[in-house]
Amino acid sequence: MTVITYGKSTFAGNAKTRRHERRRKLAMERDTICNIIDSIFGCDAP
């Protein structure tokens, strides 16, 4: 059976911190993919 704990979260960060980390990781992945596509087509990255 699952233990429900009230009060402090088990994760140190709040929702804003988690969202920021997730979006930063997605932005880095997007930049990597864009750089790969630019190198394939011979375009200069902006």
PDB file of N, CA and C in Angstrom:
ATOM      1  N   MET A   1       0.839  -1.176   0.000  1.00  0.00           N
ATOM      2  CA  MET A   1       0.000   0.000   0.000  1.00  0.00           C
ATOM      3  C   MET A   1       0.887   1.243   0.000  1.00  0.00           C
ATOM      4  N   THR A   2       0.468   2.265  -0.704  1.00  0.00           N
ATOM      5  CA  THR A   2       1.237   3.498  -0.825  1.00  0.00           C
ATOM      6  C   THR A   2       1.118   4.337   0.435  1.00  0.00           C
ATOM      7  N   VAL A   3       2.251   4.870   0.860  1.00  0.00           N
ATOM      8  CA  VAL A   3       2.267   5.745   2.024  1.00  0.00           C
ATOM      9  C   VAL A   3       2.101   7.176   1.540  1.00  0.00           C
ATOM     10  N   ILE A   4       1.103   7.864   2.048  1.00  0.00           N
ATOM     11  CA  ILE A   4       0.852   9.252   1.679  1.00  0.00           C
ATOM     12  C   ILE A   4       1.462  10.143   2.749  1.00  0.00           C
ATOM     13  N   THR A   5       2.362  11.040   2.311  1.00  0.00           N
ATOM     14  CA  THR A   5       3.021  11.938   3.245  1.00  0.00           C
ATOM     15  C   THR A   5       2.533  13.353   3.000  1.00  0.00           C
ATOM     16  N   TYR A   6       2.081  14.007   4.035  1.00  0.00           N
ATOM     17  CA  TYR A   6       1.619  15.379   3.926  1.00  0.00           C
ATOM     18  C   TYR A   6       2.714  16.311   4.422  1.00  0.00           C
ATOM     19  N   GLY A   7       2.779  17.476   3.820  1.00  0.00           N
ATOM     20  CA  GLY A   7       3.782  18.439   4.263  1.00  0.00           C
ATOM     21  C   GLY A   7       4.808  18.677   3.190  1.00  0.00           C
ATOM     22  N   LYS A   8       6.064  18.608   3.572  1.00  0.00           N
ATOM     23  CA  LYS A   8       7.147  18.915   2.641  1.00  0.00           C
ATOM     24  C   LYS A   8       7.215  17.882   1.521  1.00  0.00           C
ATOM     25  N   SER A   9       7.566  18.387   0.354  1.00  0.00           N
ATOM     26  CA  SER A   9       7.742  17.521  -0.800  1.00  0.00           C
ATOM     27  C   SER A   9       9.039  16.739  -0.656  1.00  0.00           C
ATOM     28  N   THR A  10       9.080  15.572  -1.254  1.00  0.00           N
ATOM     29  CA  THR A  10      10.314  14.792  -1.226  1.00  0.00           C
ATOM     30  C   THR A  10      11.341  15.384  -2.179  1.00  0.00           C
ATOM     31  N   PHE A  11      10.893  16.191  -3.159  1.00  0.00           N
ATOM     32  CA  PHE A  11      11.792  16.846  -4.105  1.00  0.00           C
ATOM     33  C   PHE A  11      12.112  18.238  -3.587  1.00  0.00           C
ATOM     34  N   ALA A  12      13.385  18.605  -3.619  1.00  0.00           N
ATOM     35  CA  ALA A  12      13.820  19.873  -3.037  1.00  0.00           C
ATOM     36  C   ALA A  12      13.284  21.078  -3.800  1.00  0.00           C
ATOM     37  N   GLY A  13      13.170  20.973  -5.126  1.00  0.00           N
ATOM     38  CA  GLY A  13      12.723  22.103  -5.927  1.00  0.00           C
ATOM     39  C   GLY A  13      11.217  22.205  -5.983  1.00  0.00           C
ATOM     40  N   ASN A  14      10.745  23.397  -6.309  1.00  0.00           N
ATOM     41  CA  ASN A  14       9.308  23.580  -6.466  1.00  0.00           C
ATOM     42  C   ASN A  14       8.935  23.408  -7.937  1.00  0.00           C
ATOM     43  N   ALA A  15       7.676  23.628  -8.252  1.00  0.00           N
ATOM     44  CA  ALA A  15       7.205  23.399  -9.621  1.00  0.00           C
ATOM     45  C   ALA A  15       7.906  24.321 -10.609  1.00  0.00           C
ATOM     46  N   LYS A  16       8.166  25.558 -10.204  1.00  0.00           N
ATOM     47  CA  LYS A  16       8.846  26.507 -11.093  1.00  0.00           C
ATOM     48  C   LYS A  16      10.243  26.010 -11.445  1.00  0.00           C
ATOM     49  N   THR A  17      10.958  25.492 -10.470  1.00  0.00           N
ATOM     50  CA  THR A  17      12.310  24.982 -10.700  1.00  0.00           C
ATOM     51  C   THR A  17      12.280  23.770 -11.617  1.00  0.00           C
ATOM     52  N   ARG A  18      11.355  22.858 -11.367  1.00  0.00           N
ATOM     53  CA  ARG A  18      11.250  21.665 -12.215  1.00  0.00           C
ATOM     54  C   ARG A  18      10.907  22.043 -13.646  1.00  0.00           C
ATOM     55  N   ARG A  19       9.972  22.980 -13.820  1.00  0.00           N
ATOM     56  CA  ARG A  19       9.572  23.429 -15.152  1.00  0.00           C
ATOM     57  C   ARG A  19      10.752  24.091 -15.870  1.00  0.00           C
ATOM     58  N   HIS A  20      11.501  24.917 -15.153  1.00  0.00           N
ATOM     59  CA  HIS A  20      12.654  25.598 -15.739  1.00  0.00           C
ATOM     60  C   HIS A  20      13.709  24.588 -16.197  1.00  0.00           C
ATOM     61  N   GLU A  21      13.988  23.595 -15.366  1.00  0.00           N
ATOM     62  CA  GLU A  21      14.971  22.573 -15.729  1.00  0.00           C
ATOM     63  C   GLU A  21      14.513  21.779 -16.945  1.00  0.00           C
ATOM     64  N   ARG A  22      13.225  21.437 -17.000  1.00  0.00           N
ATOM     65  CA  ARG A  22      12.696  20.669 -18.127  1.00  0.00           C
ATOM     66  C   ARG A  22      12.783  21.485 -19.416  1.00  0.00           C
ATOM     67  N   ARG A  23      12.408  22.765 -19.346  1.00  0.00           N
ATOM     68  CA  ARG A  23      12.446  23.600 -20.545  1.00  0.00           C
ATOM     69  C   ARG A  23      13.872  23.866 -21.000  1.00  0.00           C
ATOM     70  N   ARG A  24      14.805  23.986 -20.047  1.00  0.00           N
ATOM     71  CA  ARG A  24      16.206  24.202 -20.412  1.00  0.00           C
ATOM     72  C   ARG A  24      16.754  22.981 -21.147  1.00  0.00           C
ATOM     73  N   LYS A  25      16.405  21.792 -20.664  1.00  0.00           N
ATOM     74  CA  LYS A  25      16.860  20.563 -21.318  1.00  0.00           C
ATOM     75  C   LYS A  25      16.267  20.448 -22.721  1.00  0.00           C
ATOM     76  N   LEU A  26      14.987  20.772 -22.872  1.00  0.00           N
ATOM     77  CA  LEU A  26      14.357  20.715 -24.188  1.00  0.00           C
ATOM     78  C   LEU A  26      14.972  21.733 -25.142  1.00  0.00           C
ATOM     79  N   ALA A  27      15.315  22.912 -24.636  1.00  0.00           N
ATOM     80  CA  ALA A  27      15.937  23.937 -25.477  1.00  0.00           C
ATOM     81  C   ALA A  27      17.309  23.480 -25.961  1.00  0.00           C
ATOM     82  N   MET A  28      18.062  22.811 -25.096  1.00  0.00           N
ATOM     83  CA  MET A  28      19.377  22.312 -25.492  1.00  0.00           C
ATOM     84  C   MET A  28      19.236  21.234 -26.563  1.00  0.00           C
ATOM     85  N   GLU A  29      18.247  20.353 -26.421  1.00  0.00           N
ATOM     86  CA  GLU A  29      18.007  19.320 -27.427  1.00  0.00           C
ATOM     87  C   GLU A  29      17.592  19.946 -28.752  1.00  0.00           C
ATOM     88  N   ARG A  30      16.733  20.968 -28.687  1.00  0.00           N
ATOM     89  CA  ARG A  30      16.277  21.652 -29.893  1.00  0.00           C
ATOM     90  C   ARG A  30      17.449  22.312 -30.612  1.00  0.00           C
ATOM     91  N   ASP A  31      18.339  22.960 -29.861  1.00  0.00           N
ATOM     92  CA  ASP A  31      19.502  23.609 -30.462  1.00  0.00           C
ATOM     93  C   ASP A  31      20.421  22.585 -31.120  1.00  0.00           C
ATOM     94  N   THR A  32      20.592  21.438 -30.482  1.00  0.00           N
ATOM     95  CA  THR A  32      21.434  20.386 -31.054  1.00  0.00           C
ATOM     96  C   THR A  32      20.853  19.886 -32.368  1.00  0.00           C
ATOM     97  N   ILE A  33      19.554  19.640 -32.385  1.00  0.00           N
ATOM     98  CA  ILE A  33      18.891  19.161 -33.600  1.00  0.00           C
ATOM     99  C   ILE A  33      18.980  20.209 -34.703  1.00  0.00           C
ATOM    100  N   CYS A  34      18.772  21.480 -34.353  1.00  0.00           N
ATOM    101  CA  CYS A  34      18.857  22.551 -35.352  1.00  0.00           C
ATOM    102  C   CYS A  34      20.261  22.654 -35.923  1.00  0.00           C
ATOM    103  N   ASN A  35      21.275  22.501 -35.082  1.00  0.00           N
ATOM    104  CA  ASN A  35      22.657  22.557 -35.564  1.00  0.00           C
ATOM    105  C   ASN A  35      22.964  21.403 -36.510  1.00  0.00           C
ATOM    106  N   ILE A  36      22.430  20.218 -36.211  1.00  0.00           N
ATOM    107  CA  ILE A  36      22.638  19.063 -37.086  1.00  0.00           C
ATOM    108  C   ILE A  36      21.976  19.303 -38.440  1.00  0.00           C
ATOM    109  N   ILE A  37      20.746  19.794 -38.420  1.00  0.00           N
ATOM    110  CA  ILE A  37      20.027  20.067 -39.671  1.00  0.00           C
ATOM    111  C   ILE A  37      20.753  21.142 -40.473  1.00  0.00           C
ATOM    112  N   ASP A  38      21.213  22.207 -39.797  1.00  0.00           N
ATOM    113  CA  ASP A  38      21.942  23.272 -40.487  1.00  0.00           C
ATOM    114  C   ASP A  38      23.223  22.744 -41.121  1.00  0.00           C
ATOM    115  N   SER A  39      23.922  21.855 -40.432  1.00  0.00           N
ATOM    116  CA  SER A  39      25.166  21.322 -40.991  1.00  0.00           C
ATOM    117  C   SER A  39      24.894  20.408 -42.181  1.00  0.00           C
ATOM    118  N   ILE A  40      23.769  19.694 -42.163  1.00  0.00           N
ATOM    119  CA  ILE A  40      23.422  18.817 -43.282  1.00  0.00           C
ATOM    120  C   ILE A  40      23.130  19.639 -44.535  1.00  0.00           C
ATOM    121  N   PHE A  41      22.354  20.719 -44.368  1.00  0.00           N
ATOM    122  CA  PHE A  41      21.966  21.537 -45.511  1.00  0.00           C
ATOM    123  C   PHE A  41      22.968  22.642 -45.825  1.00  0.00           C
ATOM    124  N   GLY A  42      23.998  22.774 -45.014  1.00  0.00           N
ATOM    125  CA  GLY A  42      25.031  23.767 -45.280  1.00  0.00           C
ATOM    126  C   GLY A  42      24.615  25.185 -44.964  1.00  0.00           C
ATOM    127  N   CYS A  43      23.650  25.338 -44.092  1.00  0.00           N
ATOM    128  CA  CYS A  43      23.193  26.676 -43.710  1.00  0.00           C
ATOM    129  C   CYS A  43      23.997  27.153 -42.504  1.00  0.00           C
ATOM    130  N   ASP A  44      24.114  28.480 -42.391  1.00  0.00           N
ATOM    131  CA  ASP A  44      24.765  29.045 -41.216  1.00  0.00           C
ATOM    132  C   ASP A  44      23.743  29.190 -40.106  1.00  0.00           C
ATOM    133  N   ALA A  45      24.157  28.862 -38.904  1.00  0.00           N
ATOM    134  CA  ALA A  45      23.268  29.018 -37.756  1.00  0.00           C
ATOM    135  C   ALA A  45      23.127  30.504 -37.452  1.00  0.00           C
ATOM    136  N   PRO A  46      21.940  30.950 -37.086  1.00  0.00           N
ATOM    137  CA  PRO A  46      21.737  32.384 -36.789  1.00  0.00           C
ATOM    138  C   PRO A  46      22.472  32.824 -35.547  1.00  0.00           C
TER     139      PRO A  46
END
